[in-house]
Amino acid sequence: MIEIAPSLLSADFTRLSEAISSVADGGATILHVDVMDGHFVPNITIGLPVVRSLRKATKLTIDTHLMIDQPGRYAVEFVKAGADMVSIHIEADAHIHRTLTAIREAGAKAGIAINPGTSLSSIEDSIQYADFVLLMSVNPGFGGQSFIETSIPRLKRLRAMIAEQGLQTRIEIDGGIDEHNIRSVVEAGAEILVAGTAVYGKEDPAAAVRNLIESGSVWV
Ligand code: DX5
Ligand code: ZN
């Protein structure tokens, strides 16, 4: 089963509750929340107070993508604020095992996020401590960028790496996903599809989510 995770980064921040209900109507199950600190990435977005408000407003799974330096300082705080999934970047955390374990112990799913230019071998020994891997298919920092095509062979290699270790780790892909490439990323092994522009950049976000589910579903 694929799951669509609309990224609120491309939503109207003054109308978040509408942004949530529209994608829920379309069949989205996860809300992707991009947290940026202006250090790890060249942009600043939202943080804990907004996650606390989102938690009160929805039963959808809240997926916080922490694009922040030393995420171990804040990861558990995001779980306490109501996040169900918390991902941290391998490039930002020298103590990834400790942080992943802390996220799990706090009661959320722990994810390792990895940038397009970072070798997959850097996460090989940590995947076993994660519930999901978030493979970036753009350089993190902004919505609306083009999908980096080499993400397809990377997805396949990641899928093989997970299978070799006999793990059930899920793969989330983030960046430039739309109705044209969603099928190929699903076929390459992605199960959770983040989409910002392809959802909130459209007139009708609910219809956009429905269309992504339809386009990405591989019927056998
Ligand atoms: C980029 C963020 C993404 C972004 C995706 O740094 O991690 O989640 O919102 O937006 P689109 O789908 O427009 O590439
Ligand atoms: Zn993201």
JSON list of C-alpha atoms and ligand atoms in Angstrom, two decimals:
[
{"chain": "A", "resi": 1, "resn": "MET", "atom": "CA", "xyz": [0.00, 0.00, 0.00]},
{"chain": "A", "resi": 2, "resn": "ILE", "atom": "CA", "xyz": [1.31, 3.42, -0.88]},
{"chain": "A", "resi": 3, "resn": "GLU", "atom": "CA", "xyz": [0.65, 6.42, 1.31]},
{"chain": "A", "resi": 4, "resn": "ILE", "atom": "CA", "xyz": [0.60, 10.05, 0.19]},
{"chain": "A", "resi": 5, "resn": "ALA", "atom": "CA", "xyz": [2.15, 12.53, 2.60]},
{"chain": "A", "resi": 6, "resn": "PRO", "atom": "CA", "xyz": [1.26, 16.07, 1.55]},
{"chain": "A", "resi": 7, "resn": "SER", "atom": "CA", "xyz": [3.93, 18.56, 2.58]},
{"chain": "A", "resi": 8, "resn": "LEU", "atom": "CA", "xyz": [2.46, 21.54, 4.41]},
{"chain": "A", "resi": 9, "resn": "LEU", "atom": "CA", "xyz": [5.44, 23.61, 3.26]},
{"chain": "A", "resi": 10, "resn": "SER", "atom": "CA", "xyz": [3.50, 24.43, 0.10]},
{"chain": "A", "resi": 11, "resn": "ALA", "atom": "CA", "xyz": [0.22, 25.13, 1.90]},
{"chain": "A", "resi": 12, "resn": "ASP", "atom": "CA", "xyz": [-1.16, 28.52, 2.93]},
{"chain": "A", "resi": 13, "resn": "PHE", "atom": "CA", "xyz": [0.06, 28.87, 6.54]},
{"chain": "A", "resi": 14, "resn": "THR", "atom": "CA", "xyz": [-2.88, 31.10, 7.43]},
{"chain": "A", "resi": 15, "resn": "ARG", "atom": "CA", "xyz": [-5.32, 28.35, 6.45]},
{"chain": "A", "resi": 16, "resn": "LEU", "atom": "CA", "xyz": [-3.75, 25.17, 7.78]},
{"chain": "A", "resi": 17, "resn": "SER", "atom": "CA", "xyz": [-6.95, 23.50, 8.95]},
{"chain": "A", "resi": 18, "resn": "GLU", "atom": "CA", "xyz": [-8.42, 23.78, 5.47]},
{"chain": "A", "resi": 19, "resn": "ALA", "atom": "CA", "xyz": [-5.14, 22.44, 4.06]},
{"chain": "A", "resi": 20, "resn": "ILE", "atom": "CA", "xyz": [-5.43, 19.42, 6.36]},
{"chain": "A", "resi": 21, "resn": "SER", "atom": "CA", "xyz": [-9.09, 18.60, 5.73]},
{"chain": "A", "resi": 22, "resn": "SER", "atom": "CA", "xyz": [-8.76, 18.85, 1.96]},
{"chain": "A", "resi": 23, "resn": "VAL", "atom": "CA", "xyz": [-5.95, 16.31, 1.73]},
{"chain": "A", "resi": 24, "resn": "ALA", "atom": "CA", "xyz": [-7.69, 14.01, 4.21]},
{"chain": "A", "resi": 25, "resn": "ASP", "atom": "CA", "xyz": [-10.75, 14.09, 1.92]},
{"chain": "A", "resi": 26, "resn": "GLY", "atom": "CA", "xyz": [-8.53, 13.08, -0.98]},
{"chain": "A", "resi": 27, "resn": "GLY", "atom": "CA", "xyz": [-7.23, 10.03, 0.89]},
{"chain": "A", "resi": 28, "resn": "ALA", "atom": "CA", "xyz": [-3.95, 11.27, 2.34]},
{"chain": "A", "resi": 29, "resn": "THR", "atom": "CA", "xyz": [-2.98, 9.47, 5.54]},
{"chain": "A", "resi": 30, "resn": "ILE", "atom": "CA", "xyz": [0.15, 11.35, 6.57]},
{"chain": "A", "resi": 31, "resn": "LEU", "atom": "CA", "xyz": [0.90, 15.06, 7.01]},
{"chain": "A", "resi": 32, "resn": "HIS", "atom": "CA", "xyz": [4.52, 15.88, 6.23]},
{"chain": "A", "resi": 33, "resn": "VAL", "atom": "CA", "xyz": [5.87, 18.78, 8.28]},
{"chain": "A", "resi": 34, "resn": "ASP", "atom": "CA", "xyz": [9.19, 20.30, 7.19]},
{"chain": "A", "resi": 35, "resn": "VAL", "atom": "CA", "xyz": [11.16, 21.75, 10.09]},
{"chain": "A", "resi": 36, "resn": "MET", "atom": "CA", "xyz": [14.12, 23.90, 8.97]},
{"chain": "A", "resi": 37, "resn": "ASP", "atom": "CA", "xyz": [16.58, 25.78, 11.16]},
{"chain": "A", "resi": 38, "resn": "GLY", "atom": "CA", "xyz": [18.46, 28.09, 8.80]},
{"chain": "A", "resi": 39, "resn": "HIS", "atom": "CA", "xyz": [21.70, 26.21, 9.57]},
{"chain": "A", "resi": 40, "resn": "PHE", "atom": "CA", "xyz": [21.41, 22.70, 8.18]},
{"chain": "A", "resi": 41, "resn": "VAL", "atom": "CA", "xyz": [19.40, 24.11, 5.27]},
{"chain": "A", "resi": 42, "resn": "PRO", "atom": "CA", "xyz": [19.23, 27.68, 3.95]},
{"chain": "A", "resi": 43, "resn": "ASN", "atom": "CA", "xyz": [15.63, 28.27, 5.01]},
{"chain": "A", "resi": 44, "resn": "ILE", "atom": "CA", "xyz": [13.61, 28.65, 8.22]},
{"chain": "A", "resi": 45, "resn": "THR", "atom": "CA", "xyz": [10.10, 27.23, 8.56]},
{"chain": "A", "resi": 46, "resn": "ILE", "atom": "CA", "xyz": [8.10, 26.05, 11.54]},
{"chain": "A", "resi": 47, "resn": "GLY", "atom": "CA", "xyz": [8.67, 24.23, 14.80]},
{"chain": "A", "resi": 48, "resn": "LEU", "atom": "CA", "xyz": [7.22, 22.78, 17.97]},
{"chain": "A", "resi": 49, "resn": "PRO", "atom": "CA", "xyz": [4.28, 25.17, 18.61]},
{"chain": "A", "resi": 50, "resn": "VAL", "atom": "CA", "xyz": [2.86, 24.50, 15.16]},
{"chain": "A", "resi": 51, "resn": "VAL", "atom": "CA", "xyz": [3.19, 20.73, 15.61]},
{"chain": "A", "resi": 52, "resn": "ARG", "atom": "CA", "xyz": [1.32, 21.02, 18.92]},
{"chain": "A", "resi": 53, "resn": "SER", "atom": "CA", "xyz": [-1.51, 22.84, 17.17]},
{"chain": "A", "resi": 54, "resn": "LEU", "atom": "CA", "xyz": [-1.58, 20.36, 14.29]},
{"chain": "A", "resi": 55, "resn": "ARG", "atom": "CA", "xyz": [-1.88, 17.51, 16.80]},
{"chain": "A", "resi": 56, "resn": "LYS", "atom": "CA", "xyz": [-5.02, 19.06, 18.24]},
{"chain": "A", "resi": 57, "resn": "ALA", "atom": "CA", "xyz": [-6.48, 19.60, 14.78]},
{"chain": "A", "resi": 58, "resn": "THR", "atom": "CA", "xyz": [-6.04, 16.18, 13.14]},
{"chain": "A", "resi": 59, "resn": "LYS", "atom": "CA", "xyz": [-5.93, 12.43, 13.62]},
{"chain": "A", "resi": 60, "resn": "LEU", "atom": "CA", "xyz": [-3.76, 11.99, 10.54]},
{"chain": "A", "resi": 61, "resn": "THR", "atom": "CA", "xyz": [-0.25, 10.69, 11.11]},
{"chain": "A", "resi": 62, "resn": "ILE", "atom": "CA", "xyz": [2.09, 13.63, 11.70]},
{"chain": "A", "resi": 63, "resn": "ASP", "atom": "CA", "xyz": [5.48, 13.14, 10.06]},
{"chain": "A", "resi": 64, "resn": "THR", "atom": "CA", "xyz": [8.09, 15.69, 11.13]},
{"chain": "A", "resi": 65, "resn": "HIS", "atom": "CA", "xyz": [11.11, 15.96, 8.84]},
{"chain": "A", "resi": 66, "resn": "LEU", "atom": "CA", "xyz": [13.82, 17.63, 10.91]},
{"chain": "A", "resi": 67, "resn": "MET", "atom": "CA", "xyz": [16.22, 19.52, 8.66]},
{"chain": "A", "resi": 68, "resn": "ILE", "atom": "CA", "xyz": [18.14, 20.87, 11.62]},
{"chain": "A", "resi": 69, "resn": "ASP", "atom": "CA", "xyz": [21.68, 20.56, 12.96]},
{"chain": "A", "resi": 70, "resn": "GLN", "atom": "CA", "xyz": [22.19, 18.21, 15.92]},
{"chain": "A", "resi": 71, "resn": "PRO", "atom": "CA", "xyz": [18.60, 16.94, 15.82]},
{"chain": "A", "resi": 72, "resn": "GLY", "atom": "CA", "xyz": [19.21, 14.91, 18.98]},
{"chain": "A", "resi": 73, "resn": "ARG", "atom": "CA", "xyz": [18.59, 18.12, 20.92]},
{"chain": "A", "resi": 74, "resn": "TYR", "atom": "CA", "xyz": [14.98, 18.32, 19.74]},
{"chain": "A", "resi": 75, "resn": "ALA", "atom": "CA", "xyz": [13.81, 14.96, 18.38]},
{"chain": "A", "resi": 76, "resn": "VAL", "atom": "CA", "xyz": [12.04, 13.78, 21.54]},
{"chain": "A", "resi": 77, "resn": "GLU", "atom": "CA", "xyz": [10.45, 17.21, 21.97]},
{"chain": "A", "resi": 78, "resn": "PHE", "atom": "CA", "xyz": [8.74, 16.70, 18.60]},
{"chain": "A", "resi": 79, "resn": "VAL", "atom": "CA", "xyz": [7.35, 13.36, 19.78]},
{"chain": "A", "resi": 80, "resn": "LYS", "atom": "CA", "xyz": [6.04, 15.06, 22.93]},
{"chain": "A", "resi": 81, "resn": "ALA", "atom": "CA", "xyz": [4.47, 17.75, 20.73]},
{"chain": "A", "resi": 82, "resn": "GLY", "atom": "CA", "xyz": [2.51, 15.04, 18.93]},
{"chain": "A", "resi": 83, "resn": "ALA", "atom": "CA", "xyz": [4.61, 13.77, 16.04]},
{"chain": "A", "resi": 84, "resn": "ASP", "atom": "CA", "xyz": [4.03, 10.13, 15.10]},
{"chain": "A", "resi": 85, "resn": "MET", "atom": "CA", "xyz": [7.07, 9.96, 12.82]},
{"chain": "A", "resi": 86, "resn": "VAL", "atom": "CA", "xyz": [10.32, 11.87, 13.27]},
{"chain": "A", "resi": 87, "resn": "SER", "atom": "CA", "xyz": [13.14, 11.80, 10.75]},
{"chain": "A", "resi": 88, "resn": "ILE", "atom": "CA", "xyz": [16.65, 13.11, 11.32]},
{"chain": "A", "resi": 89, "resn": "HIS", "atom": "CA", "xyz": [19.40, 13.63, 8.76]},
{"chain": "A", "resi": 90, "resn": "ILE", "atom": "CA", "xyz": [22.44, 11.35, 8.75]},
{"chain": "A", "resi": 91, "resn": "GLU", "atom": "CA", "xyz": [24.48, 14.41, 7.69]},
{"chain": "A", "resi": 92, "resn": "ALA", "atom": "CA", "xyz": [23.37, 16.37, 10.78]},
{"chain": "A", "resi": 93, "resn": "ASP", "atom": "CA", "xyz": [23.78, 13.85, 13.59]},
{"chain": "A", "resi": 94, "resn": "ALA", "atom": "CA", "xyz": [27.03, 12.26, 14.75]},
{"chain": "A", "resi": 95, "resn": "HIS", "atom": "CA", "xyz": [25.02, 10.16, 17.22]},
{"chain": "A", "resi": 96, "resn": "ILE", "atom": "CA", "xyz": [22.33, 8.74, 14.98]},
{"chain": "A", "resi": 97, "resn": "HIS", "atom": "CA", "xyz": [21.90, 5.49, 16.94]},
{"chain": "A", "resi": 98, "resn": "ARG", "atom": "CA", "xyz": [21.26, 7.41, 20.14]},
{"chain": "A", "resi": 99, "resn": "THR", "atom": "CA", "xyz": [18.72, 9.74, 18.53]},
{"chain": "A", "resi": 100, "resn": "LEU", "atom": "CA", "xyz": [16.83, 7.02, 16.64]},
{"chain": "A", "resi": 101, "resn": "THR", "atom": "CA", "xyz": [16.61, 4.97, 19.83]},
{"chain": "A", "resi": 102, "resn": "ALA", "atom": "CA", "xyz": [15.35, 7.97, 21.81]},
{"chain": "A", "resi": 103, "resn": "ILE", "atom": "CA", "xyz": [12.62, 8.65, 19.22]},
{"chain": "A", "resi": 104, "resn": "ARG", "atom": "CA", "xyz": [11.45, 5.04, 19.41]},
{"chain": "A", "resi": 105, "resn": "GLU", "atom": "CA", "xyz": [11.53, 5.00, 23.20]},
{"chain": "A", "resi": 106, "resn": "ALA", "atom": "CA", "xyz": [9.42, 8.16, 23.22]},
{"chain": "A", "resi": 107, "resn": "GLY", "atom": "CA", "xyz": [6.80, 6.26, 21.21]},
{"chain": "A", "resi": 108, "resn": "ALA", "atom": "CA", "xyz": [7.21, 7.43, 17.61]},
{"chain": "A", "resi": 109, "resn": "LYS", "atom": "CA", "xyz": [8.52, 5.89, 14.39]},
{"chain": "A", "resi": 110, "resn": "ALA", "atom": "CA", "xyz": [12.14, 6.86, 13.81]},
{"chain": "A", "resi": 111, "resn": "GLY", "atom": "CA", "xyz": [13.46, 7.72, 10.37]},
{"chain": "A", "resi": 112, "resn": "ILE", "atom": "CA", "xyz": [16.87, 8.38, 8.84]},
{"chain": "A", "resi": 113, "resn": "ALA", "atom": "CA", "xyz": [16.81, 11.08, 6.18]},
{"chain": "A", "resi": 114, "resn": "ILE", "atom": "CA", "xyz": [19.56, 11.19, 3.57]},
{"chain": "A", "resi": 115, "resn": "ASN", "atom": "CA", "xyz": [20.49, 13.85, 1.05]},
{"chain": "A", "resi": 116, "resn": "PRO", "atom": "CA", "xyz": [20.88, 13.15, -2.69]},
{"chain": "A", "resi": 117, "resn": "GLY", "atom": "CA", "xyz": [24.69, 13.45, -2.57]},
{"chain": "A", "resi": 118, "resn": "THR", "atom": "CA", "xyz": [25.30, 11.30, 0.51]},
{"chain": "A", "resi": 119, "resn": "SER", "atom": "CA", "xyz": [26.43, 7.71, -0.01]},
{"chain": "A", "resi": 120, "resn": "LEU", "atom": "CA", "xyz": [23.87, 5.07, 0.96]},
{"chain": "A", "resi": 121, "resn": "SER", "atom": "CA", "xyz": [26.70, 3.16, 2.62]},
{"chain": "A", "resi": 122, "resn": "SER", "atom": "CA", "xyz": [26.68, 5.85, 5.35]},
{"chain": "A", "resi": 123, "resn": "ILE", "atom": "CA", "xyz": [23.36, 4.54, 6.65]},
{"chain": "A", "resi": 124, "resn": "GLU", "atom": "CA", "xyz": [23.99, 0.82, 6.12]},
{"chain": "A", "resi": 125, "resn": "ASP", "atom": "CA", "xyz": [24.71, 0.10, 9.78]},
{"chain": "A", "resi": 126, "resn": "SER", "atom": "CA", "xyz": [21.95, 2.34, 11.15]},
{"chain": "A", "resi": 127, "resn": "ILE", "atom": "CA", "xyz": [18.94, 1.17, 9.13]},
{"chain": "A", "resi": 128, "resn": "GLN", "atom": "CA", "xyz": [18.28, -1.57, 11.66]},
{"chain": "A", "resi": 129, "resn": "TYR", "atom": "CA", "xyz": [17.55, 1.11, 14.29]},
{"chain": "A", "resi": 130, "resn": "ALA", "atom": "CA", "xyz": [15.07, 2.95, 12.08]},
{"chain": "A", "resi": 131, "resn": "ASP", "atom": "CA", "xyz": [11.46, 2.31, 11.09]},
{"chain": "A", "resi": 132, "resn": "PHE", "atom": "CA", "xyz": [11.81, 4.18, 7.81]},
{"chain": "A", "resi": 133, "resn": "VAL", "atom": "CA", "xyz": [14.37, 5.83, 5.57]},
{"chain": "A", "resi": 134, "resn": "LEU", "atom": "CA", "xyz": [13.53, 9.20, 4.01]},
{"chain": "A", "resi": 135, "resn": "LEU", "atom": "CA", "xyz": [15.38, 9.39, 0.71]},
{"chain": "A", "resi": 136, "resn": "MET", "atom": "CA", "xyz": [15.66, 12.98, -0.49]},
{"chain": "A", "resi": 137, "resn": "SER", "atom": "CA", "xyz": [15.12, 13.36, -4.22]},
{"chain": "A", "resi": 138, "resn": "VAL", "atom": "CA", "xyz": [15.97, 17.09, -4.14]},
{"chain": "A", "resi": 139, "resn": "ASN", "atom": "CA", "xyz": [18.44, 19.02, -1.99]},
{"chain": "A", "resi": 140, "resn": "PRO", "atom": "CA", "xyz": [16.48, 19.90, 1.15]},
{"chain": "A", "resi": 141, "resn": "GLY", "atom": "CA", "xyz": [15.46, 23.48, 1.88]},
{"chain": "A", "resi": 142, "resn": "PHE", "atom": "CA", "xyz": [12.70, 24.41, -0.54]},
{"chain": "A", "resi": 143, "resn": "GLY", "atom": "CA", "xyz": [9.56, 23.07, -2.16]},
{"chain": "A", "resi": 144, "resn": "GLY", "atom": "CA", "xyz": [9.00, 23.15, -5.88]},
{"chain": "A", "resi": 145, "resn": "GLN", "atom": "CA", "xyz": [12.36, 21.77, -7.04]},
{"chain": "A", "resi": 146, "resn": "SER", "atom": "CA", "xyz": [12.80, 19.21, -9.83]},
{"chain": "A", "resi": 147, "resn": "PHE", "atom": "CA", "xyz": [13.10, 15.51, -9.04]},
{"chain": "A", "resi": 148, "resn": "ILE", "atom": "CA", "xyz": [16.71, 14.29, -9.31]},
{"chain": "A", "resi": 149, "resn": "GLU", "atom": "CA", "xyz": [16.55, 11.31, -11.66]},
{"chain": "A", "resi": 150, "resn": "THR", "atom": "CA", "xyz": [19.42, 9.38, -10.06]},
{"chain": "A", "resi": 151, "resn": "SER", "atom": "CA", "xyz": [17.07, 8.92, -7.10]},
{"chain": "A", "resi": 152, "resn": "ILE", "atom": "CA", "xyz": [15.49, 5.98, -8.97]},
{"chain": "A", "resi": 153, "resn": "PRO", "atom": "CA", "xyz": [18.64, 3.79, -8.96]},
{"chain": "A", "resi": 154, "resn": "ARG", "atom": "CA", "xyz": [19.30, 4.92, -5.38]},
{"chain": "A", "resi": 155, "resn": "LEU", "atom": "CA", "xyz": [15.83, 3.76, -4.36]},
{"chain": "A", "resi": 156, "resn": "LYS", "atom": "CA", "xyz": [16.50, 0.36, -5.90]},
{"chain": "A", "resi": 157, "resn": "ARG", "atom": "CA", "xyz": [19.85, 0.06, -4.12]},
{"chain": "A", "resi": 158, "resn": "LEU", "atom": "CA", "xyz": [18.27, 1.11, -0.82]},
{"chain": "A", "resi": 159, "resn": "ARG", "atom": "CA", "xyz": [15.46, -1.42, -1.28]},
{"chain": "A", "resi": 160, "resn": "ALA", "atom": "CA", "xyz": [18.10, -4.14, -1.92]},
{"chain": "A", "resi": 161, "resn": "MET", "atom": "CA", "xyz": [20.14, -3.06, 1.11]},
{"chain": "A", "resi": 162, "resn": "ILE", "atom": "CA", "xyz": [17.06, -3.33, 3.34]},
{"chain": "A", "resi": 163, "resn": "ALA", "atom": "CA", "xyz": [16.16, -6.76, 1.90]},
{"chain": "A", "resi": 164, "resn": "GLU", "atom": "CA", "xyz": [19.74, -8.04, 2.34]},
{"chain": "A", "resi": 165, "resn": "GLN", "atom": "CA", "xyz": [19.52, -7.23, 6.05]},
{"chain": "A", "resi": 166, "resn": "GLY", "atom": "CA", "xyz": [16.13, -8.96, 6.29]},
{"chain": "A", "resi": 167, "resn": "LEU", "atom": "CA", "xyz": [14.49, -5.75, 7.56]},
{"chain": "A", "resi": 168, "resn": "GLN", "atom": "CA", "xyz": [10.96, -4.35, 7.08]},
{"chain": "A", "resi": 169, "resn": "THR", "atom": "CA", "xyz": [12.11, -0.72, 6.95]},
{"chain": "A", "resi": 170, "resn": "ARG", "atom": "CA", "xyz": [9.78, 1.47, 4.91]},
{"chain": "A", "resi": 171, "resn": "ILE", "atom": "CA", "xyz": [11.04, 3.93, 2.32]},
{"chain": "A", "resi": 172, "resn": "GLU", "atom": "CA", "xyz": [9.73, 7.47, 2.06]},
{"chain": "A", "resi": 173, "resn": "ILE", "atom": "CA", "xyz": [10.71, 9.68, -0.86]},
{"chain": "A", "resi": 174, "resn": "ASP", "atom": "CA", "xyz": [10.70, 13.46, -0.69]},
{"chain": "A", "resi": 175, "resn": "GLY", "atom": "CA", "xyz": [11.16, 16.09, -3.37]},
{"chain": "A", "resi": 176, "resn": "GLY", "atom": "CA", "xyz": [9.73, 16.77, -6.80]},
{"chain": "A", "resi": 177, "resn": "ILE", "atom": "CA", "xyz": [7.17, 13.95, -6.71]},
{"chain": "A", "resi": 178, "resn": "ASP", "atom": "CA", "xyz": [4.26, 14.43, -9.12]},
{"chain": "A", "resi": 179, "resn": "GLU", "atom": "CA", "xyz": [1.73, 12.43, -11.11]},
{"chain": "A", "resi": 180, "resn": "HIS", "atom": "CA", "xyz": [4.30, 11.76, -13.84]},
{"chain": "A", "resi": 181, "resn": "ASN", "atom": "CA", "xyz": [7.09, 10.20, -11.77]},
{"chain": "A", "resi": 182, "resn": "ILE", "atom": "CA", "xyz": [5.15, 8.69, -8.87]},
{"chain": "A", "resi": 183, "resn": "ARG", "atom": "CA", "xyz": [4.68, 5.36, -10.62]},
{"chain": "A", "resi": 184, "resn": "SER", "atom": "CA", "xyz": [8.40, 4.90, -11.24]},
{"chain": "A", "resi": 185, "resn": "VAL", "atom": "CA", "xyz": [9.36, 5.72, -7.65]},
{"chain": "A", "resi": 186, "resn": "VAL", "atom": "CA", "xyz": [6.78, 3.25, -6.36]},
{"chain": "A", "resi": 187, "resn": "GLU", "atom": "CA", "xyz": [8.10, 0.58, -8.71]},
{"chain": "A", "resi": 188, "resn": "ALA", "atom": "CA", "xyz": [11.62, 1.33, -7.47]},
{"chain": "A", "resi": 189, "resn": "GLY", "atom": "CA", "xyz": [10.57, 0.70, -3.87]},
{"chain": "A", "resi": 190, "resn": "ALA", "atom": "CA", "xyz": [9.09, 3.85, -2.29]},
{"chain": "A", "resi": 191, "resn": "GLU", "atom": "CA", "xyz": [5.97, 3.40, -0.15]},
{"chain": "A", "resi": 192, "resn": "ILE", "atom": "CA", "xyz": [5.47, 6.83, 1.39]},
{"chain": "A", "resi": 193, "resn": "LEU", "atom": "CA", "xyz": [5.35, 9.63, -1.15]},
{"chain": "A", "resi": 194, "resn": "VAL", "atom": "CA", "xyz": [5.81, 13.22, 0.00]},
{"chain": "A", "resi": 195, "resn": "ALA", "atom": "CA", "xyz": [4.26, 15.79, -2.30]},
{"chain": "A", "resi": 196, "resn": "GLY", "atom": "CA", "xyz": [4.11, 19.53, -1.72]},
{"chain": "A", "resi": 197, "resn": "THR", "atom": "CA", "xyz": [3.72, 21.45, -4.96]},
{"chain": "A", "resi": 198, "resn": "ALA", "atom": "CA", "xyz": [1.90, 18.56, -6.64]},
{"chain": "A", "resi": 199, "resn": "VAL", "atom": "CA", "xyz": [-0.81, 18.84, -3.97]},
{"chain": "A", "resi": 200, "resn": "TYR", "atom": "CA", "xyz": [-1.00, 22.41, -2.67]},
{"chain": "A", "resi": 201, "resn": "GLY", "atom": "CA", "xyz": [0.09, 23.97, -5.93]},
{"chain": "A", "resi": 202, "resn": "LYS", "atom": "CA", "xyz": [-3.14, 22.69, -7.50]},
{"chain": "A", "resi": 203, "resn": "GLU", "atom": "CA", "xyz": [-6.58, 24.30, -7.43]},
{"chain": "A", "resi": 204, "resn": "ASP", "atom": "CA", "xyz": [-8.10, 21.28, -5.74]},
{"chain": "A", "resi": 205, "resn": "PRO", "atom": "CA", "xyz": [-5.71, 19.55, -3.28]},
{"chain": "A", "resi": 206, "resn": "ALA", "atom": "CA", "xyz": [-8.18, 16.71, -2.59]},
{"chain": "A", "resi": 207, "resn": "ALA", "atom": "CA", "xyz": [-8.39, 15.86, -6.28]},
{"chain": "A", "resi": 208, "resn": "ALA", "atom": "CA", "xyz": [-4.61, 16.14, -6.56]},
{"chain": "A", "resi": 209, "resn": "VAL", "atom": "CA", "xyz": [-4.13, 13.56, -3.79]},
{"chain": "A", "resi": 210, "resn": "ARG", "atom": "CA", "xyz": [-6.67, 11.23, -5.45]},
{"chain": "A", "resi": 211, "resn": "ASN", "atom": "CA", "xyz": [-4.84, 11.60, -8.73]},
{"chain": "A", "resi": 212, "resn": "LEU", "atom": "CA", "xyz": [-1.47, 10.82, -7.11]},
{"chain": "A", "resi": 213, "resn": "ILE", "atom": "CA", "xyz": [-2.87, 7.68, -5.46]},
{"chain": "A", "resi": 214, "resn": "GLU", "atom": "CA", "xyz": [-4.36, 6.58, -8.77]},
{"chain": "A", "resi": 215, "resn": "SER", "atom": "CA", "xyz": [-1.18, 7.33, -10.74]},
{"chain": "A", "resi": 216, "resn": "GLY", "atom": "CA", "xyz": [1.08, 5.67, -8.19]},
{"chain": "A", "resi": 217, "resn": "SER", "atom": "CA", "xyz": [-0.88, 2.51, -7.58]},
{"chain": "A", "resi": 218, "resn": "VAL", "atom": "CA", "xyz": [0.68, -0.50, -9.21]},
{"chain": "A", "resi": 219, "resn": "TRP", "atom": "CA", "xyz": [-2.09, -3.03, -9.84]},
{"chain": "A", "resi": 220, "resn": "VAL", "atom": "CA", "xyz": [-0.93, -6.62, -10.31]},
{"chain": "B", "resi": 1, "resn": "DX5", "atom": "C1", "xyz": [12.25, 19.99, 0.87]},
{"chain": "B", "resi": 1, "resn": "DX5", "atom": "C2", "xyz": [11.21, 19.36, 1.74]},
{"chain": "B", "resi": 1, "resn": "DX5", "atom": "C3", "xyz": [10.08, 18.74, 1.03]},
{"chain": "B", "resi": 1, "resn": "DX5", "atom": "C4", "xyz": [9.28, 19.68, 0.16]},
{"chain": "B", "resi": 1, "resn": "DX5", "atom": "C5", "xyz": [8.72, 18.90, -0.98]},
{"chain": "B", "resi": 1, "resn": "DX5", "atom": "O1", "xyz": [13.32, 20.40, 1.63]},
{"chain": "B", "resi": 1, "resn": "DX5", "atom": "O2", "xyz": [11.79, 18.35, 2.56]},
{"chain": "B", "resi": 1, "resn": "DX5", "atom": "O3", "xyz": [9.23, 18.01, 1.89]},
{"chain": "B", "resi": 1, "resn": "DX5", "atom": "O4", "xyz": [8.24, 20.33, 0.84]},
{"chain": "B", "resi": 1, "resn": "DX5", "atom": "O5", "xyz": [8.08, 19.78, -1.84]},
{"chain": "B", "resi": 1, "resn": "DX5", "atom": "P1", "xyz": [7.86, 19.41, -3.37]},
{"chain": "B", "resi": 1, "resn": "DX5", "atom": "O6", "xyz": [6.93, 18.22, -3.41]},
{"chain": "B", "resi": 1, "resn": "DX5", "atom": "O7", "xyz": [7.27, 20.64, -3.94]},
{"chain": "B", "resi": 1, "resn": "DX5", "atom": "O8", "xyz": [9.21, 19.07, -3.96]},
{"chain": "B", "resi": 2, "resn": "ZN", "atom": "ZN", "xyz": [10.39, 17.06, 3.71]}
]
